[in-house]
GROMACS .gro file of C-alpha atoms in nm:
model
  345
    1UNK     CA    1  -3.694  -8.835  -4.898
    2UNK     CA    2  -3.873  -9.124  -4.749
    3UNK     CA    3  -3.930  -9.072  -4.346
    4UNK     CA    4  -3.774  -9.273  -4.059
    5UNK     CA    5  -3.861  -9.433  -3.791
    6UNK     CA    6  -3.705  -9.201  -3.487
    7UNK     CA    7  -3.743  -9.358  -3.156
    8UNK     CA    8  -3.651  -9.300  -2.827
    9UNK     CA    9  -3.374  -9.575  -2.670
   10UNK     CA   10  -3.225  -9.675  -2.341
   11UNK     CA   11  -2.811  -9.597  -2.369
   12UNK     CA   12  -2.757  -9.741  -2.044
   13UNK     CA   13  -2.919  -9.929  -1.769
   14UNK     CA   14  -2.948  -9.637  -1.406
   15UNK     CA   15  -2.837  -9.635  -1.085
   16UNK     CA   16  -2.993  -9.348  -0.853
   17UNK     CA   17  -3.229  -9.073  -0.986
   18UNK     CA   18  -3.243  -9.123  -1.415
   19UNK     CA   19  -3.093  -8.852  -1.636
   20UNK     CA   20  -3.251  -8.725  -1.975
   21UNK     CA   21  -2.900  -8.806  -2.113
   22UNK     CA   22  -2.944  -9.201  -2.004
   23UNK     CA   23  -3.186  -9.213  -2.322
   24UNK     CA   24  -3.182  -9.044  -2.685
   25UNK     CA   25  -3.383  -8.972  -2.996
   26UNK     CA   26  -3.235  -9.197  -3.316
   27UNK     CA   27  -3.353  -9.278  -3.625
   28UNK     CA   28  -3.350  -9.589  -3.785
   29UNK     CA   29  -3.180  -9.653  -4.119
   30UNK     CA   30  -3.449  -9.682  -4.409
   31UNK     CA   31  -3.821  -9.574  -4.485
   32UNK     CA   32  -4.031  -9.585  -4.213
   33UNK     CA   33  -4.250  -9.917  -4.244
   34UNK     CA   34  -4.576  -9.917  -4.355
   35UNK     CA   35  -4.666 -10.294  -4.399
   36UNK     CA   36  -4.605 -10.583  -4.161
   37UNK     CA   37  -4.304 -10.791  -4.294
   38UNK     CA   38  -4.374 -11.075  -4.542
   39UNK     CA   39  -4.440 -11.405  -4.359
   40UNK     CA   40  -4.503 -11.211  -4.039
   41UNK     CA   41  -4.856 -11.373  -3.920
   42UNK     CA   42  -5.078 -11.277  -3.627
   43UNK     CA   43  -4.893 -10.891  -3.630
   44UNK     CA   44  -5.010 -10.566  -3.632
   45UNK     CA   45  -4.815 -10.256  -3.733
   46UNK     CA   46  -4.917  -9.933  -3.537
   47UNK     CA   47  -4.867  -9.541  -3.618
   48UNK     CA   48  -4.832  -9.443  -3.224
   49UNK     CA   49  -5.001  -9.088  -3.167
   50UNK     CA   50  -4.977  -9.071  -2.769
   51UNK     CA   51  -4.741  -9.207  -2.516
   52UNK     CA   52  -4.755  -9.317  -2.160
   53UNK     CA   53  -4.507  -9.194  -1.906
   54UNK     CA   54  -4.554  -9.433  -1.596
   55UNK     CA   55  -4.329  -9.395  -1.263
   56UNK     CA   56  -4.319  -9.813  -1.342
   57UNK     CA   57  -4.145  -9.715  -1.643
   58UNK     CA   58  -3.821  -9.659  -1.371
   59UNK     CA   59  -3.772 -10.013  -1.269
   60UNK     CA   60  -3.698 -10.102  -1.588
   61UNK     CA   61  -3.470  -9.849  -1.665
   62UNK     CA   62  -3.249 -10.035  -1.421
   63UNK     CA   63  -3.028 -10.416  -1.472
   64UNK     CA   64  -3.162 -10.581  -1.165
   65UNK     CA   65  -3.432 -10.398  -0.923
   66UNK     CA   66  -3.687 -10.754  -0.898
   67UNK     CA   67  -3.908 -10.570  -1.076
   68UNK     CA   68  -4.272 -10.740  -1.224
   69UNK     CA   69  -4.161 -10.689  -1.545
   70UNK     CA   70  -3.824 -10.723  -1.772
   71UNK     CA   71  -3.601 -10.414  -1.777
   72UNK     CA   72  -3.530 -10.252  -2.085
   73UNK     CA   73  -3.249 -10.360  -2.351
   74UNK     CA   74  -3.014 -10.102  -2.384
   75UNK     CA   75  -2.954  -9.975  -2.708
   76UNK     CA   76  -3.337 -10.076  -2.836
   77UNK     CA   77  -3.637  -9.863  -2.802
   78UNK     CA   78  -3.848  -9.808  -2.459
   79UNK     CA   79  -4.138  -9.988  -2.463
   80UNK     CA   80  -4.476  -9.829  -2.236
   81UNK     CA   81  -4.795  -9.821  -2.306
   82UNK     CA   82  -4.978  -9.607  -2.546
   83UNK     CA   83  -5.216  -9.514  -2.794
   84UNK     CA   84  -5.232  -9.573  -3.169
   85UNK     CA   85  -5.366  -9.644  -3.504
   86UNK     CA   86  -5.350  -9.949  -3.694
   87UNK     CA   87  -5.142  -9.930  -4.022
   88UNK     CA   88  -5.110 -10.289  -4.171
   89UNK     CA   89  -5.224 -10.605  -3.970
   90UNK     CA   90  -5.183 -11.022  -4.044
   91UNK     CA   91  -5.385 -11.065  -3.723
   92UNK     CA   92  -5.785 -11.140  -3.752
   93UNK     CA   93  -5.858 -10.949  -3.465
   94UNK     CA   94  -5.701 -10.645  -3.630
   95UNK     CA   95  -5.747 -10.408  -3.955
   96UNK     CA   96  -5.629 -10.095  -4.084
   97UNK     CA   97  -5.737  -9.781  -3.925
   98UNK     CA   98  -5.853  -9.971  -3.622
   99UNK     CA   99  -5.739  -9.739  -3.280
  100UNK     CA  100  -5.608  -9.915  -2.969
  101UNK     CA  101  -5.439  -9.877  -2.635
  102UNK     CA  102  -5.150 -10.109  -2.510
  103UNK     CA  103  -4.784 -10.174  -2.457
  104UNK     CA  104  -4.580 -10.067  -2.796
  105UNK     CA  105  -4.286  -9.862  -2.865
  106UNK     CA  106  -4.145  -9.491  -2.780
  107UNK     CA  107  -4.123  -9.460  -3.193
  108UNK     CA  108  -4.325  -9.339  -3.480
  109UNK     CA  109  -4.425  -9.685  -3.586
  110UNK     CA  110  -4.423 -10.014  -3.331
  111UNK     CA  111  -4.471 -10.398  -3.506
  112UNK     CA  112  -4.667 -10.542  -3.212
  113UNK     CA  113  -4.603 -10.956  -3.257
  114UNK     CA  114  -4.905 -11.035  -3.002
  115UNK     CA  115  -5.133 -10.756  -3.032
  116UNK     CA  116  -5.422 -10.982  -2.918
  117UNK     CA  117  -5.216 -10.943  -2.554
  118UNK     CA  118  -5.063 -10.635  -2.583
  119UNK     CA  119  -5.357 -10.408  -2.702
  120UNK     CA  120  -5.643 -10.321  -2.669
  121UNK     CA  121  -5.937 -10.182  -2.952
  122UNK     CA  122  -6.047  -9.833  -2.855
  123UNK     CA  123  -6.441  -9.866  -2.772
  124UNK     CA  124  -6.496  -9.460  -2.725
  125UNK     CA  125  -6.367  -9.252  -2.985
  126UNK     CA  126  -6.542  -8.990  -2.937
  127UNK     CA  127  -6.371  -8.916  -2.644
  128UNK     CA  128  -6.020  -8.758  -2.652
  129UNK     CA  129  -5.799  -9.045  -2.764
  130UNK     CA  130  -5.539  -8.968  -2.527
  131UNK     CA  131  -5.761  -9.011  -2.250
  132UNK     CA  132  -5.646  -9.414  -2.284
  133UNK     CA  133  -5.299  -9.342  -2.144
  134UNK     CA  134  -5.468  -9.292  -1.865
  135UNK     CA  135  -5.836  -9.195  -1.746
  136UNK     CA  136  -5.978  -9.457  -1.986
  137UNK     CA  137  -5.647  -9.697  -1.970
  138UNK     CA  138  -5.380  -9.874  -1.761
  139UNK     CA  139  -5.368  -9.558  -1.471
  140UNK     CA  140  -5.775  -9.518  -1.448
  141UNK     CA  141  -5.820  -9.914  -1.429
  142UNK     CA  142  -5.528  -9.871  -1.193
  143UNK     CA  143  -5.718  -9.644  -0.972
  144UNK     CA  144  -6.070  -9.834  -1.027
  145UNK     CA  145  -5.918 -10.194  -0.917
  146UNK     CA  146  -5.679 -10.025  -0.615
  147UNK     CA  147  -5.975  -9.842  -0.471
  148UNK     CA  148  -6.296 -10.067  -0.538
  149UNK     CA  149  -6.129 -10.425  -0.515
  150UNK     CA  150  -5.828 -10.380  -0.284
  151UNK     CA  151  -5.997 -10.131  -0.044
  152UNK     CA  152  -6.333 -10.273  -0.026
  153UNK     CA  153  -6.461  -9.918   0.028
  154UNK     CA  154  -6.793  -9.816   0.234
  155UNK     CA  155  -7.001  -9.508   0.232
  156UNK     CA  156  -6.844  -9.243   0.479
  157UNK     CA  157  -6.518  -9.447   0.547
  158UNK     CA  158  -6.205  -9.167   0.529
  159UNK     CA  159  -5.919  -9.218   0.281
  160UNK     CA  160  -5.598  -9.089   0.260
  161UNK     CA  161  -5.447  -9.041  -0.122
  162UNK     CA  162  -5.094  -8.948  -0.142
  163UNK     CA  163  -4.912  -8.844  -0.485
  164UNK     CA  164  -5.311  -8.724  -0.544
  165UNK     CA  165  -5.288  -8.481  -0.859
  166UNK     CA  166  -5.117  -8.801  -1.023
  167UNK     CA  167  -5.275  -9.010  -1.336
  168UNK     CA  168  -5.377  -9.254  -1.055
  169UNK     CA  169  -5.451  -9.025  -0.744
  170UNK     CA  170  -5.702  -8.782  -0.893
  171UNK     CA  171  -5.928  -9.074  -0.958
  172UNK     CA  172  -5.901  -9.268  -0.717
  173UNK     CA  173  -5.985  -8.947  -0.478
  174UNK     CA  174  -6.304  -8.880  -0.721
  175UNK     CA  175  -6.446  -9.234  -0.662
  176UNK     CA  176  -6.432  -9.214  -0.339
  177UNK     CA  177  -6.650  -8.873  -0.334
  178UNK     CA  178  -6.893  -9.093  -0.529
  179UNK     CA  179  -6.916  -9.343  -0.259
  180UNK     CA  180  -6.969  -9.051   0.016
  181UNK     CA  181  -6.608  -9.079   0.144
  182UNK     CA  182  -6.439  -8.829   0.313
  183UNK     CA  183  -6.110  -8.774   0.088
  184UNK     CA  184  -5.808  -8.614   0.182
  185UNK     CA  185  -5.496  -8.548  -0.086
  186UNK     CA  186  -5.158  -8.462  -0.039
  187UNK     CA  187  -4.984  -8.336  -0.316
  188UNK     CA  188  -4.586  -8.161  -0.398
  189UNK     CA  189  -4.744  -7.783  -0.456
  190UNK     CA  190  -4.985  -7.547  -0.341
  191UNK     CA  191  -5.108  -7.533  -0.710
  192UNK     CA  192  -5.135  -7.924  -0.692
  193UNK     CA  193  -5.349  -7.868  -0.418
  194UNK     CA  194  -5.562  -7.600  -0.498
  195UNK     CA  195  -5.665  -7.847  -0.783
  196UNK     CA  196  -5.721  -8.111  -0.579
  197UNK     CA  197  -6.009  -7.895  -0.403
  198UNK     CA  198  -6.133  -7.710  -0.678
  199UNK     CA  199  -6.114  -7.940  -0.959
  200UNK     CA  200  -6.133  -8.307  -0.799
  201UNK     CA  201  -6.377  -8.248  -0.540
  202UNK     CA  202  -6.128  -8.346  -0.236
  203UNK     CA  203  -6.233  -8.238   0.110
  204UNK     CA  204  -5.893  -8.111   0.192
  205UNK     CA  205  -5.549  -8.127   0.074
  206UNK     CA  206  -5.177  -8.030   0.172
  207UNK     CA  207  -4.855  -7.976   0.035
  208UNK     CA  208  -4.640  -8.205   0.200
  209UNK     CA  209  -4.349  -8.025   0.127
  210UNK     CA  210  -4.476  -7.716   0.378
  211UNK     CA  211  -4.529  -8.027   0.674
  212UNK     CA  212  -4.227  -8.084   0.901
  213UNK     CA  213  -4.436  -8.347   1.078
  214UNK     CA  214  -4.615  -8.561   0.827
  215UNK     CA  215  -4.811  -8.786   1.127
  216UNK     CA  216  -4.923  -8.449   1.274
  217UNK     CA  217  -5.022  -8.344   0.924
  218UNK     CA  218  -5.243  -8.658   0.866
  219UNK     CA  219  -5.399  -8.630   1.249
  220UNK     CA  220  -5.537  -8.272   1.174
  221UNK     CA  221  -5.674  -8.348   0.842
  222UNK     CA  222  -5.804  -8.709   0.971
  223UNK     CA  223  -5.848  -8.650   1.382
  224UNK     CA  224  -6.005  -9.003   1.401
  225UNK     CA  225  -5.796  -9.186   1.161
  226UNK     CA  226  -5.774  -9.325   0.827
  227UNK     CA  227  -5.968  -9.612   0.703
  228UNK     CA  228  -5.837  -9.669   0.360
  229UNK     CA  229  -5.447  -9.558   0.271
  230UNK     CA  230  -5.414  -9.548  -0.120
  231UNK     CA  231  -5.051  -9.578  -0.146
  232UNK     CA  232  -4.837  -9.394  -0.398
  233UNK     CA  233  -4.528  -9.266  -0.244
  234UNK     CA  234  -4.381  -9.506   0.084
  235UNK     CA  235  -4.078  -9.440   0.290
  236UNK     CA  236  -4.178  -9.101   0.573
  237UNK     CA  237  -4.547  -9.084   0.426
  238UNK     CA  238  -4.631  -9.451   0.471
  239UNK     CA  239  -4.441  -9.446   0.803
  240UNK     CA  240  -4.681  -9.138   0.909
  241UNK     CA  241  -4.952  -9.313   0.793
  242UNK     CA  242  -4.936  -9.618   0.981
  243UNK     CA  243  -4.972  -9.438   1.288
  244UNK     CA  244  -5.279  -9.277   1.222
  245UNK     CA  245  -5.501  -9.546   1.088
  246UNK     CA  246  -5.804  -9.685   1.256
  247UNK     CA  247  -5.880 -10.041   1.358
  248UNK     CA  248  -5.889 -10.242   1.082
  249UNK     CA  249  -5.816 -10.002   0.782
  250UNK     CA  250  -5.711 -10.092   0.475
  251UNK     CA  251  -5.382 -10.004   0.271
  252UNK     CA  252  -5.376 -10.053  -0.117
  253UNK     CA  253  -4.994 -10.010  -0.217
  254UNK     CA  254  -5.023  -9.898  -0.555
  255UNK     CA  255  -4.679  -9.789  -0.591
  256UNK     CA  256  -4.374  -9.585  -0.415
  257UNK     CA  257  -4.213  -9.333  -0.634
  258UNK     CA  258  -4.045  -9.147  -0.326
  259UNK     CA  259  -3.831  -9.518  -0.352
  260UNK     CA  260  -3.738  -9.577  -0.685
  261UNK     CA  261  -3.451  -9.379  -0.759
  262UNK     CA  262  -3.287  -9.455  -0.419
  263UNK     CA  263  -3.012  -9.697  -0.368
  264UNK     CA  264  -3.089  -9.800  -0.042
  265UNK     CA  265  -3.431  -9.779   0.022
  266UNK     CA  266  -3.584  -9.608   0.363
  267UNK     CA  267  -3.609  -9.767   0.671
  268UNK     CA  268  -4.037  -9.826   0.743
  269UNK     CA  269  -4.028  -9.796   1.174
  270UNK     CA  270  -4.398  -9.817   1.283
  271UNK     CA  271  -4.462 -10.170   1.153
  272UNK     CA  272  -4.662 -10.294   1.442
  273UNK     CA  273  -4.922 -10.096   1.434
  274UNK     CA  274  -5.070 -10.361   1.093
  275UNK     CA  275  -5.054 -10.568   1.418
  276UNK     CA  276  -5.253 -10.384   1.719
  277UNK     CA  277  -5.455 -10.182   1.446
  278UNK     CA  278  -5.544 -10.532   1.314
  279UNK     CA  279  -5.444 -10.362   0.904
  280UNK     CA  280  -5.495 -10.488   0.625
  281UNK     CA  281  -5.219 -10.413   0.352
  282UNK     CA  282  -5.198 -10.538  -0.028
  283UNK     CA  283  -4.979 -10.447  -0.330
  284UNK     CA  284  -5.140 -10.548  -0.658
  285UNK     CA  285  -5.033 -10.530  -1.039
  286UNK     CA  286  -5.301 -10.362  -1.257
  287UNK     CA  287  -5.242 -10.634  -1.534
  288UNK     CA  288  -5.346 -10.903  -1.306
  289UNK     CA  289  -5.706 -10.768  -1.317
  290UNK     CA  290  -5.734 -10.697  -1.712
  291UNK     CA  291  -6.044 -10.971  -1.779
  292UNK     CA  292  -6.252 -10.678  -1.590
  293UNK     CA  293  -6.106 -10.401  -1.820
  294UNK     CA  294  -6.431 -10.363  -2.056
  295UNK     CA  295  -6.649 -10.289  -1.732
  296UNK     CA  296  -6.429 -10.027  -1.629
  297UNK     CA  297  -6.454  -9.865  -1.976
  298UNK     CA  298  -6.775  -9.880  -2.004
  299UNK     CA  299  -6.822  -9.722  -1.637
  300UNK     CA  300  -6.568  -9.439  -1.649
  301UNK     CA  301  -6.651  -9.340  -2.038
  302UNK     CA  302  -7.042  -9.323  -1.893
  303UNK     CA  303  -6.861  -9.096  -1.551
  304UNK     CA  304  -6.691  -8.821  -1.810
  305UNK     CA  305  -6.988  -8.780  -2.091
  306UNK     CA  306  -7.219  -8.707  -1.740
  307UNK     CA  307  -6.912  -8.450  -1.627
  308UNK     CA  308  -6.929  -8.724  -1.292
  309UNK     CA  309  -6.556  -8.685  -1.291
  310UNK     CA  310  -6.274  -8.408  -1.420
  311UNK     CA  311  -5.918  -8.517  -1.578
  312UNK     CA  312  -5.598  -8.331  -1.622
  313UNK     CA  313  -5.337  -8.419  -1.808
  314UNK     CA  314  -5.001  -8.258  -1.878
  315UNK     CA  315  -4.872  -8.302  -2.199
  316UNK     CA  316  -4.535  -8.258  -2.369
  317UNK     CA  317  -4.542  -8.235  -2.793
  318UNK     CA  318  -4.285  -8.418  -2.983
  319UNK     CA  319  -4.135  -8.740  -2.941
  320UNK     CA  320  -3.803  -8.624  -2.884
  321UNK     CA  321  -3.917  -8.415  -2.551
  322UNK     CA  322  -4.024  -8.800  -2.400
  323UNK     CA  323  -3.745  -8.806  -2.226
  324UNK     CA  324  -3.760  -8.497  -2.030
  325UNK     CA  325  -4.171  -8.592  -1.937
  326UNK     CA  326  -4.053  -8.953  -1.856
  327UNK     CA  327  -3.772  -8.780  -1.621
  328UNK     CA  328  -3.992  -8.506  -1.465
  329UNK     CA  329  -4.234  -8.740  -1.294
  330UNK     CA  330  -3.964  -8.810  -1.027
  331UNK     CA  331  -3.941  -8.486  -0.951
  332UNK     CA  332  -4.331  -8.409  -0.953
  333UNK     CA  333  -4.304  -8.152  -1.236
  334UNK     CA  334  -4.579  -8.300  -1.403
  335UNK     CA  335  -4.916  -8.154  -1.324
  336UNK     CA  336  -5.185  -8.435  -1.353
  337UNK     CA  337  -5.147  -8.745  -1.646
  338UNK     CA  338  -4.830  -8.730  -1.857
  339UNK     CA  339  -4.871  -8.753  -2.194
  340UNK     CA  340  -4.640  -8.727  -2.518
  341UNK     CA  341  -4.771  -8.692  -2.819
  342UNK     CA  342  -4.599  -8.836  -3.097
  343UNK     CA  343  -4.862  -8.741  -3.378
  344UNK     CA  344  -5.258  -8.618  -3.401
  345UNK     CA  345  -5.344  -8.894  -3.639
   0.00000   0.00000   0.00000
């Protein structure tokens, strides 16, 4: 019997925190494809081997939230981005057993219409493909253009990284240690943080689950401030960090997972201090910055084969367990990157 194509689809649009049951594993009727369609031009068809679970990937599980990019259709598969291998292609740029990263389908097989867009060719194999859902893709460029471009970081400044044992976090943390920053971490458990000492190289960490006063929190670890905020979490944290930043600091506002699933988002009270501490703050969308993508490659591919920087990833086997991986990142469950794998080539 020929195989499907089983992929992963959005039943309904979410209010509140997303349930496993608000997606589900199908299969599409017929063979799985293996060629681009006849008359299909500039297409590729890839085999997807590893997924991307992104706390991004929540806006769009939702009708309406003004997110950057278009929510998903319900009833057709999630798109995010991942990593695969090319089966078929009608695009010049693009030939069989070619391996990229990009935006493509939670399925077995994705036909990607504008691959010259929405992927990208794989430049270091010999590193662990799966690496380019995140240390070597969208979350390690994330952390590279939040950190070195939105911060404008100096030698012995002290940053704050919150949600730090993330995809994004643990990187950003570990450039700053190569510029001679003093890093700080907070993370959801004391095994989170242990690893943010031991295996990242952070100065000091803390749970922020164990802190009843987050400002006090940030004041012991940073008794004369915080010059660069890299922002993953908002509502309390950001509050508590406002308050204990130094004269012009700088906030990058990567993201805000600890608002996402909320209906009515929390009230931010210490506003005027980005007034009398003269702040800067800036959001920023990683795919703004993509013409500088192949420097970054180059740079953090160079970083792991001279052991300059450690990764973690935590990774969940099968397509059909997506869900659950997608899910647990709102509830910090993941340790490090989340990855799916779909297949090992």
């Amino acid at each position: 019997m020929a195989a499907t194509n089983k992929k992963i689809v959005l039943r309904n649009h979410v209010t509140g925190f997303p349930k496993e049951s608000d997606m589900e594993l199908v299969a599409a009727t017929g063979a799985a494809p293996s060629r681009v369609p006849e008359g299909t031009d500039g297409a590729v068809l890839v085999k997807n081997l590893y997924l991307s679970c992104d706390p991004y990937m929540r806006g769009r599980m939702s009708s309406h939230d003004g997110s950057y990019v278009d929510a998903f259709v319900v009833g057709e598969a999630i798109t995010g981005y991942g990593v695969g291998k090319v089966v078929d292609s009608s695009h010049p740029g693009f030939k069989a057993g070619d391996l990229v990263w990009g935006m493509t389908g939670w399925e077995e097989y994705s036909l990607i219409k504008d691959p010259s867009r929405a992927l990208f060719a794989i430049r270091h194999p010999d590193l662990p493909l799966s690496y380019y859902t995140g240390l070597l893709g969208m979350a390690g460029f994330t952390a590279y253009v939040g950190f070195y471009e939105i911060c404008a970081p100096r030698e012995g400044e002290r940053v704050y990284v919150s949600a730090a044992s993330g995809a994004v976090g643990q990187l950003v943390g570990q450039f700053a240690k190569l510029m001679g920053c003093y890093v700080v971490g907070s993370a959801g458990s004391d095994d989170k943080v242990r690893l943010l000492r031991e295996k990242f190289g952070f100065d000091d960490a803390f749970n922020y689950k164990k802190e009843s006063d987050l400002s006090a929190a940030l004041k012991r670890c940073f008794p004369e401030g915080i010059d660069i905020y890299f922002e993953n979490v908002g509502g309390a944290m950001l509050d508590a960090v406002l308050l204990n930043m130094r004269v012009r600091g700088r906030v990058a506002a990567c993201g805000m997972i600890s608002q996402y699933n909320l209906e009515h988002p929390d009230p931010v009270h210490n506003l005027t201090a980005i007034v009398t501490k003269r702040l800067r703050i800036e959001g920023f969308i990683v795919s703004d910055h993509y013409a500088r993508y192949r420097e970054y490659e180059e740079k953090a591919a160079r970083y792991v084969k001279e052991g300059k920087i450690g990764y973690v990833e935590d990774v969940a086997e099968g397509l059909e367990n997506a869900p659950a991986a997608l899910i647990g990142l709102f509830s910090g469950r993941n340790v490090g990157k989340q990855v799916v794998v779909v297949a090992r080539e």
